[in-house]
Amino acid sequence: ASIAREKAGIAKRGVPFVTGEMDPAVRQVLVAEAERRGAHPVIPVDSGAAPTRTLGLKGRHQHANAWVALGALNALAPRFGPVGNVWPESFGRAYLPGRFDVRGRWIFDVAHNPDGARVLADTLREYDPPHPRRALVGVLGDKDYLGMIDCLTPAVDGFVFTLPDSAPERRRWDLGRLERDLGGLAVAHDFEPQFERALQRVQDDAATVLVTGSFHTVGDALARLPGFAPVG
């Protein structure tokens, strides 16, 4: 409850507050705190409702985001909204670089914590790209990288762990320590600190190449691959 109240601290007097929280107890706290702060209108939306059209963004979790976005659109001033109770056509063209960003056999995702990695793994299972799936992973050293790897392992066939060049020196993970910490990993894995070589190695025999672990890893890969614009 305290975390929910803290999150509702973004509520502003006279400004719409839209929430798609699905847990009834948490939603009740969010709504009560937003109302206490004078937000108006306070709009709880059913983010678990069935989709009304194909969404451009991939992953079941994006359906919830789309319902919240629709709630926000319907709360806008009349010259901008409302747009109704179904997803507008533009939602079918929605695109977010670096978030399950599929480009041919490549998938780029900036997941950088276990929660993000769990969603990524779920989306991989749902989208079901062809095997073998190889993952190029570069995570900052202050993140729970073991938790991330644990989430991703069932969804891929192999890893190449690397160091993205743009990662700040003081925050880079230690591949030697990672190798010791991992112990016996259930899938094939390799350690290549040179990013350029890692980017080449991960493509060997791969039908699908996943690039993930941080904004640095995704951005550095996109900057090096011909015809792929960097994120942002």
PDB file of C-alpha atoms in Angstrom:
ATOM      1  CA  ALA A   1       0.000   0.000   0.000  1.00  0.00           C
ATOM      2  CA  SER A   2       2.812   2.412   0.828  1.00  0.00           C
ATOM      3  CA  ILE A   3       4.413   1.846  -2.592  1.00  0.00           C
ATOM      4  CA  ALA A   4       1.062   2.451  -4.295  1.00  0.00           C
ATOM      5  CA  ARG A   5       0.600   5.707  -2.372  1.00  0.00           C
ATOM      6  CA  GLU A   6       4.105   6.759  -3.345  1.00  0.00           C
ATOM      7  CA  LYS A   7       3.422   6.062  -7.026  1.00  0.00           C
ATOM      8  CA  ALA A   8       0.171   8.037  -6.811  1.00  0.00           C
ATOM      9  CA  GLY A   9       2.286  10.986  -5.697  1.00  0.00           C
ATOM     10  CA  ILE A  10       2.502  12.018  -9.348  1.00  0.00           C
ATOM     11  CA  ALA A  11      -1.203  12.975  -9.209  1.00  0.00           C
ATOM     12  CA  LYS A  12      -1.788  16.719  -9.643  1.00  0.00           C
ATOM     13  CA  ARG A  13      -4.777  18.816  -8.632  1.00  0.00           C
ATOM     14  CA  GLY A  14      -7.193  19.309 -11.529  1.00  0.00           C
ATOM     15  CA  VAL A  15      -5.248  16.976 -13.831  1.00  0.00           C
ATOM     16  CA  PRO A  16      -6.631  13.622 -15.073  1.00  0.00           C
ATOM     17  CA  PHE A  17      -5.217  10.508 -13.399  1.00  0.00           C
ATOM     18  CA  VAL A  18      -5.460   7.253 -15.373  1.00  0.00           C
ATOM     19  CA  THR A  19      -4.509   3.880 -13.933  1.00  0.00           C
ATOM     20  CA  GLY A  20      -4.624   0.404 -15.410  1.00  0.00           C
ATOM     21  CA  GLU A  21      -3.592  -1.360 -12.201  1.00  0.00           C
ATOM     22  CA  MET A  22      -5.233  -4.784 -12.208  1.00  0.00           C
ATOM     23  CA  ASP A  23      -4.869  -5.668  -8.517  1.00  0.00           C
ATOM     24  CA  PRO A  24      -8.115  -4.405  -6.897  1.00  0.00           C
ATOM     25  CA  ALA A  25      -6.473  -3.592  -3.550  1.00  0.00           C
ATOM     26  CA  VAL A  26      -3.617  -1.645  -5.149  1.00  0.00           C
ATOM     27  CA  ARG A  27      -6.000   0.104  -7.545  1.00  0.00           C
ATOM     28  CA  GLN A  28      -8.157   1.209  -4.605  1.00  0.00           C
ATOM     29  CA  VAL A  29      -5.123   2.791  -2.914  1.00  0.00           C
ATOM     30  CA  LEU A  30      -4.048   4.540  -6.132  1.00  0.00           C
ATOM     31  CA  VAL A  31      -7.517   5.948  -6.772  1.00  0.00           C
ATOM     32  CA  ALA A  32      -7.984   7.095  -3.163  1.00  0.00           C
ATOM     33  CA  GLU A  33      -4.600   8.841  -3.070  1.00  0.00           C
ATOM     34  CA  ALA A  34      -5.160  10.503  -6.459  1.00  0.00           C
ATOM     35  CA  GLU A  35      -8.542  11.794  -5.301  1.00  0.00           C
ATOM     36  CA  ARG A  36      -6.998  13.015  -2.045  1.00  0.00           C
ATOM     37  CA  ARG A  37      -4.487  14.992  -4.068  1.00  0.00           C
ATOM     38  CA  GLY A  38      -7.274  16.577  -6.111  1.00  0.00           C
ATOM     39  CA  ALA A  39      -6.718  14.828  -9.439  1.00  0.00           C
ATOM     40  CA  HIS A  40      -9.748  15.079 -11.742  1.00  0.00           C
ATOM     41  CA  PRO A  41     -11.050  13.031 -13.333  1.00  0.00           C
ATOM     42  CA  VAL A  42      -9.649   9.852 -11.782  1.00  0.00           C
ATOM     43  CA  ILE A  43     -10.048   7.107 -14.384  1.00  0.00           C
ATOM     44  CA  PRO A  44      -9.427   3.431 -13.541  1.00  0.00           C
ATOM     45  CA  VAL A  45      -9.435   1.428 -16.779  1.00  0.00           C
ATOM     46  CA  ASP A  46      -9.822  -2.308 -17.328  1.00  0.00           C
ATOM     47  CA  SER A  47      -6.359  -3.012 -18.699  1.00  0.00           C
ATOM     48  CA  GLY A  48      -7.113  -6.718 -18.899  1.00  0.00           C
ATOM     49  CA  ALA A  49      -9.879  -6.290 -21.482  1.00  0.00           C
ATOM     50  CA  ALA A  50      -9.608  -8.068 -24.817  1.00  0.00           C
ATOM     51  CA  PRO A  51      -7.843  -6.149 -27.616  1.00  0.00           C
ATOM     52  CA  THR A  52     -10.088  -4.450 -30.162  1.00  0.00           C
ATOM     53  CA  ARG A  53      -7.569  -4.561 -33.034  1.00  0.00           C
ATOM     54  CA  THR A  54      -4.072  -5.812 -33.764  1.00  0.00           C
ATOM     55  CA  LEU A  55      -1.539  -3.738 -31.867  1.00  0.00           C
ATOM     56  CA  GLY A  56       1.704  -2.575 -33.463  1.00  0.00           C
ATOM     57  CA  LEU A  57       3.634  -3.236 -30.251  1.00  0.00           C
ATOM     58  CA  LYS A  58       4.320  -6.896 -29.526  1.00  0.00           C
ATOM     59  CA  GLY A  59       3.666  -8.622 -26.222  1.00  0.00           C
ATOM     60  CA  ARG A  60       0.608  -9.214 -24.088  1.00  0.00           C
ATOM     61  CA  HIS A  61       1.771  -6.579 -21.599  1.00  0.00           C
ATOM     62  CA  GLN A  62       1.411  -3.948 -24.328  1.00  0.00           C
ATOM     63  CA  HIS A  63      -2.345  -4.596 -24.405  1.00  0.00           C
ATOM     64  CA  ALA A  64      -2.580  -3.207 -20.874  1.00  0.00           C
ATOM     65  CA  ASN A  65      -0.497  -0.197 -21.901  1.00  0.00           C
ATOM     66  CA  ALA A  66      -2.804   0.391 -24.866  1.00  0.00           C
ATOM     67  CA  TRP A  67      -5.908   0.465 -22.651  1.00  0.00           C
ATOM     68  CA  VAL A  68      -4.227   2.989 -20.350  1.00  0.00           C
ATOM     69  CA  ALA A  69      -3.225   5.094 -23.372  1.00  0.00           C
ATOM     70  CA  LEU A  70      -6.833   5.004 -24.597  1.00  0.00           C
ATOM     71  CA  GLY A  71      -8.005   6.181 -21.172  1.00  0.00           C
ATOM     72  CA  ALA A  72      -5.553   9.073 -21.353  1.00  0.00           C
ATOM     73  CA  LEU A  73      -6.710  10.012 -24.862  1.00  0.00           C
ATOM     74  CA  ASN A  74     -10.323  10.042 -23.714  1.00  0.00           C
ATOM     75  CA  ALA A  75      -9.386  12.396 -20.880  1.00  0.00           C
ATOM     76  CA  LEU A  76      -7.926  15.012 -23.245  1.00  0.00           C
ATOM     77  CA  ALA A  77      -9.605  18.292 -24.109  1.00  0.00           C
ATOM     78  CA  PRO A  78     -12.360  18.014 -26.773  1.00  0.00           C
ATOM     79  CA  ARG A  79     -10.164  19.216 -29.644  1.00  0.00           C
ATOM     80  CA  PHE A  80      -7.820  16.255 -29.025  1.00  0.00           C
ATOM     81  CA  GLY A  81     -10.251  13.613 -27.691  1.00  0.00           C
ATOM     82  CA  PRO A  82     -12.192  11.603 -26.733  1.00  0.00           C
ATOM     83  CA  VAL A  83     -11.619   8.870 -29.289  1.00  0.00           C
ATOM     84  CA  GLY A  84     -14.124   6.247 -28.120  1.00  0.00           C
ATOM     85  CA  ASN A  85     -14.006   2.851 -26.483  1.00  0.00           C
ATOM     86  CA  VAL A  86     -11.938   0.944 -29.052  1.00  0.00           C
ATOM     87  CA  TRP A  87      -8.290   1.301 -29.944  1.00  0.00           C
ATOM     88  CA  PRO A  88      -7.846   3.802 -32.768  1.00  0.00           C
ATOM     89  CA  GLU A  89      -6.308   2.664 -36.046  1.00  0.00           C
ATOM     90  CA  SER A  90      -3.059   4.431 -35.160  1.00  0.00           C
ATOM     91  CA  PHE A  91      -2.460   1.914 -32.338  1.00  0.00           C
ATOM     92  CA  GLY A  92      -1.899  -0.676 -35.064  1.00  0.00           C
ATOM     93  CA  ARG A  93       1.098   1.351 -36.253  1.00  0.00           C
ATOM     94  CA  ALA A  94       2.531   2.036 -32.797  1.00  0.00           C
ATOM     95  CA  TYR A  95       6.273   1.453 -32.672  1.00  0.00           C
ATOM     96  CA  LEU A  96       8.811   1.821 -29.885  1.00  0.00           C
ATOM     97  CA  PRO A  97      12.459   1.342 -30.911  1.00  0.00           C
ATOM     98  CA  GLY A  98      14.307  -1.047 -28.652  1.00  0.00           C
ATOM     99  CA  ARG A  99      11.205  -2.639 -27.111  1.00  0.00           C
ATOM    100  CA  PHE A 100      10.823  -6.079 -28.668  1.00  0.00           C
ATOM    101  CA  ASP A 101      11.962  -4.349 -31.836  1.00  0.00           C
ATOM    102  CA  VAL A 102      11.865  -7.008 -34.576  1.00  0.00           C
ATOM    103  CA  ARG A 103      14.000  -6.356 -37.656  1.00  0.00           C
ATOM    104  CA  GLY A 104      14.315  -9.441 -39.823  1.00  0.00           C
ATOM    105  CA  ARG A 105      15.972 -12.164 -37.761  1.00  0.00           C
ATOM    106  CA  TRP A 106      17.094  -9.582 -35.183  1.00  0.00           C
ATOM    107  CA  ILE A 107      15.183  -8.681 -32.024  1.00  0.00           C
ATOM    108  CA  PHE A 108      16.333  -5.709 -29.946  1.00  0.00           C
ATOM    109  CA  ASP A 109      15.052  -5.169 -26.419  1.00  0.00           C
ATOM    110  CA  VAL A 110      16.450  -2.810 -23.786  1.00  0.00           C
ATOM    111  CA  ALA A 111      15.339  -4.974 -20.832  1.00  0.00           C
ATOM    112  CA  HIS A 112      17.827  -4.238 -18.034  1.00  0.00           C
ATOM    113  CA  ASN A 113      16.373  -5.875 -14.905  1.00  0.00           C
ATOM    114  CA  PRO A 114      14.715  -9.204 -14.050  1.00  0.00           C
ATOM    115  CA  ASP A 115      11.179  -7.843 -14.481  1.00  0.00           C
ATOM    116  CA  GLY A 116      12.016  -6.621 -17.981  1.00  0.00           C
ATOM    117  CA  ALA A 117      13.797  -9.880 -18.803  1.00  0.00           C
ATOM    118  CA  ARG A 118      10.779 -11.872 -17.597  1.00  0.00           C
ATOM    119  CA  VAL A 119       8.453  -9.896 -19.876  1.00  0.00           C
ATOM    120  CA  LEU A 120      10.936 -10.309 -22.734  1.00  0.00           C
ATOM    121  CA  ALA A 121      11.066 -14.080 -22.216  1.00  0.00           C
ATOM    122  CA  ASP A 122       7.263 -14.263 -22.110  1.00  0.00           C
ATOM    123  CA  THR A 123       7.031 -12.252 -25.335  1.00  0.00           C
ATOM    124  CA  LEU A 124       9.602 -14.503 -27.007  1.00  0.00           C
ATOM    125  CA  ARG A 125       7.493 -17.535 -26.127  1.00  0.00           C
ATOM    126  CA  GLU A 126       4.365 -15.791 -27.412  1.00  0.00           C
ATOM    127  CA  TYR A 127       5.958 -14.477 -30.624  1.00  0.00           C
ATOM    128  CA  ASP A 128       7.882 -17.761 -31.070  1.00  0.00           C
ATOM    129  CA  PRO A 129      10.672 -16.742 -33.473  1.00  0.00           C
ATOM    130  CA  PRO A 130      12.599 -19.608 -35.081  1.00  0.00           C
ATOM    131  CA  HIS A 131      15.350 -21.614 -33.398  1.00  0.00           C
ATOM    132  CA  PRO A 132      18.209 -21.580 -32.809  1.00  0.00           C
ATOM    133  CA  ARG A 133      17.900 -18.350 -30.830  1.00  0.00           C
ATOM    134  CA  ARG A 134      21.173 -16.726 -29.774  1.00  0.00           C
ATOM    135  CA  ALA A 135      21.258 -13.838 -27.314  1.00  0.00           C
ATOM    136  CA  LEU A 136      23.899 -11.105 -27.182  1.00  0.00           C
ATOM    137  CA  VAL A 137      23.745  -9.818 -23.618  1.00  0.00           C
ATOM    138  CA  GLY A 138      25.534  -6.859 -22.072  1.00  0.00           C
ATOM    139  CA  VAL A 139      24.319  -5.694 -18.656  1.00  0.00           C
ATOM    140  CA  LEU A 140      25.579  -2.946 -16.368  1.00  0.00           C
ATOM    141  CA  GLY A 141      27.377  -4.239 -13.302  1.00  0.00           C
ATOM    142  CA  ASP A 142      24.997  -2.637 -10.799  1.00  0.00           C
ATOM    143  CA  LYS A 143      22.001  -4.563 -12.172  1.00  0.00           C
ATOM    144  CA  ASP A 144      20.734  -7.997 -11.114  1.00  0.00           C
ATOM    145  CA  TYR A 145      22.255  -9.689 -14.136  1.00  0.00           C
ATOM    146  CA  LEU A 146      22.040 -13.196 -12.683  1.00  0.00           C
ATOM    147  CA  GLY A 147      18.304 -12.721 -12.203  1.00  0.00           C
ATOM    148  CA  MET A 148      18.019 -11.532 -15.805  1.00  0.00           C
ATOM    149  CA  ILE A 149      19.968 -14.476 -17.194  1.00  0.00           C
ATOM    150  CA  ASP A 150      17.835 -16.860 -15.150  1.00  0.00           C
ATOM    151  CA  CYS A 151      14.678 -15.405 -16.736  1.00  0.00           C
ATOM    152  CA  LEU A 152      16.057 -15.547 -20.285  1.00  0.00           C
ATOM    153  CA  THR A 153      17.677 -18.993 -20.199  1.00  0.00           C
ATOM    154  CA  PRO A 154      14.494 -21.028 -20.922  1.00  0.00           C
ATOM    155  CA  ALA A 155      13.662 -18.811 -23.919  1.00  0.00           C
ATOM    156  CA  VAL A 156      16.976 -18.938 -25.831  1.00  0.00           C
ATOM    157  CA  ASP A 157      19.408 -21.568 -27.085  1.00  0.00           C
ATOM    158  CA  GLY A 158      22.649 -19.795 -26.284  1.00  0.00           C
ATOM    159  CA  PHE A 159      24.301 -16.636 -24.980  1.00  0.00           C
ATOM    160  CA  VAL A 160      27.244 -14.458 -25.877  1.00  0.00           C
ATOM    161  CA  PHE A 161      28.055 -12.172 -22.943  1.00  0.00           C
ATOM    162  CA  THR A 162      29.872  -8.970 -23.821  1.00  0.00           C
ATOM    163  CA  LEU A 163      30.795  -5.407 -22.863  1.00  0.00           C
ATOM    164  CA  PRO A 164      29.060  -2.634 -24.836  1.00  0.00           C
ATOM    165  CA  ASP A 165      31.595   0.052 -25.723  1.00  0.00           C
ATOM    166  CA  SER A 166      29.362   2.930 -24.622  1.00  0.00           C
ATOM    167  CA  ALA A 167      28.805   1.604 -21.085  1.00  0.00           C
ATOM    168  CA  PRO A 168      30.440   3.850 -18.452  1.00  0.00           C
ATOM    169  CA  GLU A 169      33.714   2.334 -17.265  1.00  0.00           C
ATOM    170  CA  ARG A 170      32.727   2.357 -13.601  1.00  0.00           C
ATOM    171  CA  ARG A 171      29.449   0.543 -14.285  1.00  0.00           C
ATOM    172  CA  ARG A 172      30.664  -2.223 -16.583  1.00  0.00           C
ATOM    173  CA  TRP A 173      30.051  -5.749 -15.448  1.00  0.00           C
ATOM    174  CA  ASP A 174      32.999  -8.045 -14.804  1.00  0.00           C
ATOM    175  CA  LEU A 175      32.823 -10.974 -17.236  1.00  0.00           C
ATOM    176  CA  GLY A 176      35.318 -12.944 -15.150  1.00  0.00           C
ATOM    177  CA  ARG A 177      33.104 -12.623 -12.105  1.00  0.00           C
ATOM    178  CA  LEU A 178      30.058 -13.457 -14.211  1.00  0.00           C
ATOM    179  CA  GLU A 179      31.726 -16.666 -15.373  1.00  0.00           C
ATOM    180  CA  ARG A 180      32.424 -17.651 -11.762  1.00  0.00           C
ATOM    181  CA  ASP A 181      28.929 -16.680 -10.583  1.00  0.00           C
ATOM    182  CA  LEU A 182      27.101 -18.534 -13.348  1.00  0.00           C
ATOM    183  CA  GLY A 183      28.512 -21.950 -12.587  1.00  0.00           C
ATOM    184  CA  GLY A 184      26.853 -24.536 -14.824  1.00  0.00           C
ATOM    185  CA  LEU A 185      24.488 -22.723 -17.187  1.00  0.00           C
ATOM    186  CA  ALA A 186      21.953 -24.978 -18.893  1.00  0.00           C
ATOM    187  CA  VAL A 187      22.497 -23.527 -22.393  1.00  0.00           C
ATOM    188  CA  ALA A 188      25.582 -22.852 -24.511  1.00  0.00           C
ATOM    189  CA  HIS A 189      27.350 -19.638 -23.595  1.00  0.00           C
ATOM    190  CA  ASP A 190      30.467 -17.687 -24.409  1.00  0.00           C
ATOM    191  CA  PHE A 191      32.267 -14.635 -23.038  1.00  0.00           C
ATOM    192  CA  GLU A 192      33.587 -12.073 -25.507  1.00  0.00           C
ATOM    193  CA  PRO A 193      34.595  -8.675 -24.100  1.00  0.00           C
ATOM    194  CA  GLN A 194      35.221  -7.194 -27.559  1.00  0.00           C
ATOM    195  CA  PHE A 195      31.799  -5.973 -28.643  1.00  0.00           C
ATOM    196  CA  GLU A 196      32.494  -6.099 -32.378  1.00  0.00           C
ATOM    197  CA  ARG A 197      33.626  -9.734 -32.184  1.00  0.00           C
ATOM    198  CA  ALA A 198      30.706 -10.638 -29.926  1.00  0.00           C
ATOM    199  CA  LEU A 199      28.282  -9.123 -32.433  1.00  0.00           C
ATOM    200  CA  GLN A 200      29.726 -11.328 -35.151  1.00  0.00           C
ATOM    201  CA  ARG A 201      29.938 -14.457 -33.000  1.00  0.00           C
ATOM    202  CA  VAL A 202      26.316 -14.349 -31.831  1.00  0.00           C
ATOM    203  CA  GLN A 203      25.156 -14.598 -35.447  1.00  0.00           C
ATOM    204  CA  ASP A 204      26.825 -17.990 -36.042  1.00  0.00           C
ATOM    205  CA  ASP A 205      24.151 -20.583 -36.897  1.00  0.00           C
ATOM    206  CA  ALA A 206      21.430 -18.325 -35.446  1.00  0.00           C
ATOM    207  CA  ALA A 207      17.960 -18.195 -36.959  1.00  0.00           C
ATOM    208  CA  THR A 208      17.043 -15.499 -34.417  1.00  0.00           C
ATOM    209  CA  VAL A 209      19.456 -13.059 -32.783  1.00  0.00           C
ATOM    210  CA  LEU A 210      18.332 -11.311 -29.598  1.00  0.00           C
ATOM    211  CA  VAL A 211      20.241  -8.231 -28.412  1.00  0.00           C
ATOM    212  CA  THR A 212      19.440  -7.180 -24.861  1.00  0.00           C
ATOM    213  CA  GLY A 213      20.660  -6.214 -21.387  1.00  0.00           C
ATOM    214  CA  SER A 214      20.857  -2.427 -21.554  1.00  0.00           C
ATOM    215  CA  PHE A 215      20.277   0.644 -23.700  1.00  0.00           C
ATOM    216  CA  HIS A 216      24.042   0.637 -24.295  1.00  0.00           C
ATOM    217  CA  THR A 217      24.031  -2.885 -25.736  1.00  0.00           C
ATOM    218  CA  VAL A 218      21.079  -2.270 -28.034  1.00  0.00           C
ATOM    219  CA  GLY A 219      22.309   1.163 -29.128  1.00  0.00           C
ATOM    220  CA  ASP A 220      25.843  -0.045 -29.823  1.00  0.00           C
ATOM    221  CA  ALA A 221      24.557  -2.992 -31.861  1.00  0.00           C
ATOM    222  CA  LEU A 222      22.191  -0.870 -33.936  1.00  0.00           C
ATOM    223  CA  ALA A 223      24.970   1.631 -34.623  1.00  0.00           C
ATOM    224  CA  ARG A 224      27.198  -1.132 -36.020  1.00  0.00           C
ATOM    225  CA  LEU A 225      24.725  -3.135 -38.073  1.00  0.00           C
ATOM    226  CA  PRO A 226      24.329  -1.909 -41.673  1.00  0.00           C
ATOM    227  CA  GLY A 227      21.008  -0.197 -42.327  1.00  0.00           C
ATOM    228  CA  PHE A 228      19.879  -0.179 -38.682  1.00  0.00           C
ATOM    229  CA  ALA A 229      19.313   3.258 -37.188  1.00  0.00           C
ATOM    230  CA  PRO A 230      20.335   3.669 -33.524  1.00  0.00           C
ATOM    231  CA  VAL A 231      17.645   3.894 -30.837  1.00  0.00           C
ATOM    232  CA  GLY A 232      16.486   7.500 -30.403  1.00  0.00           C
TER     233      GLY A 232
END
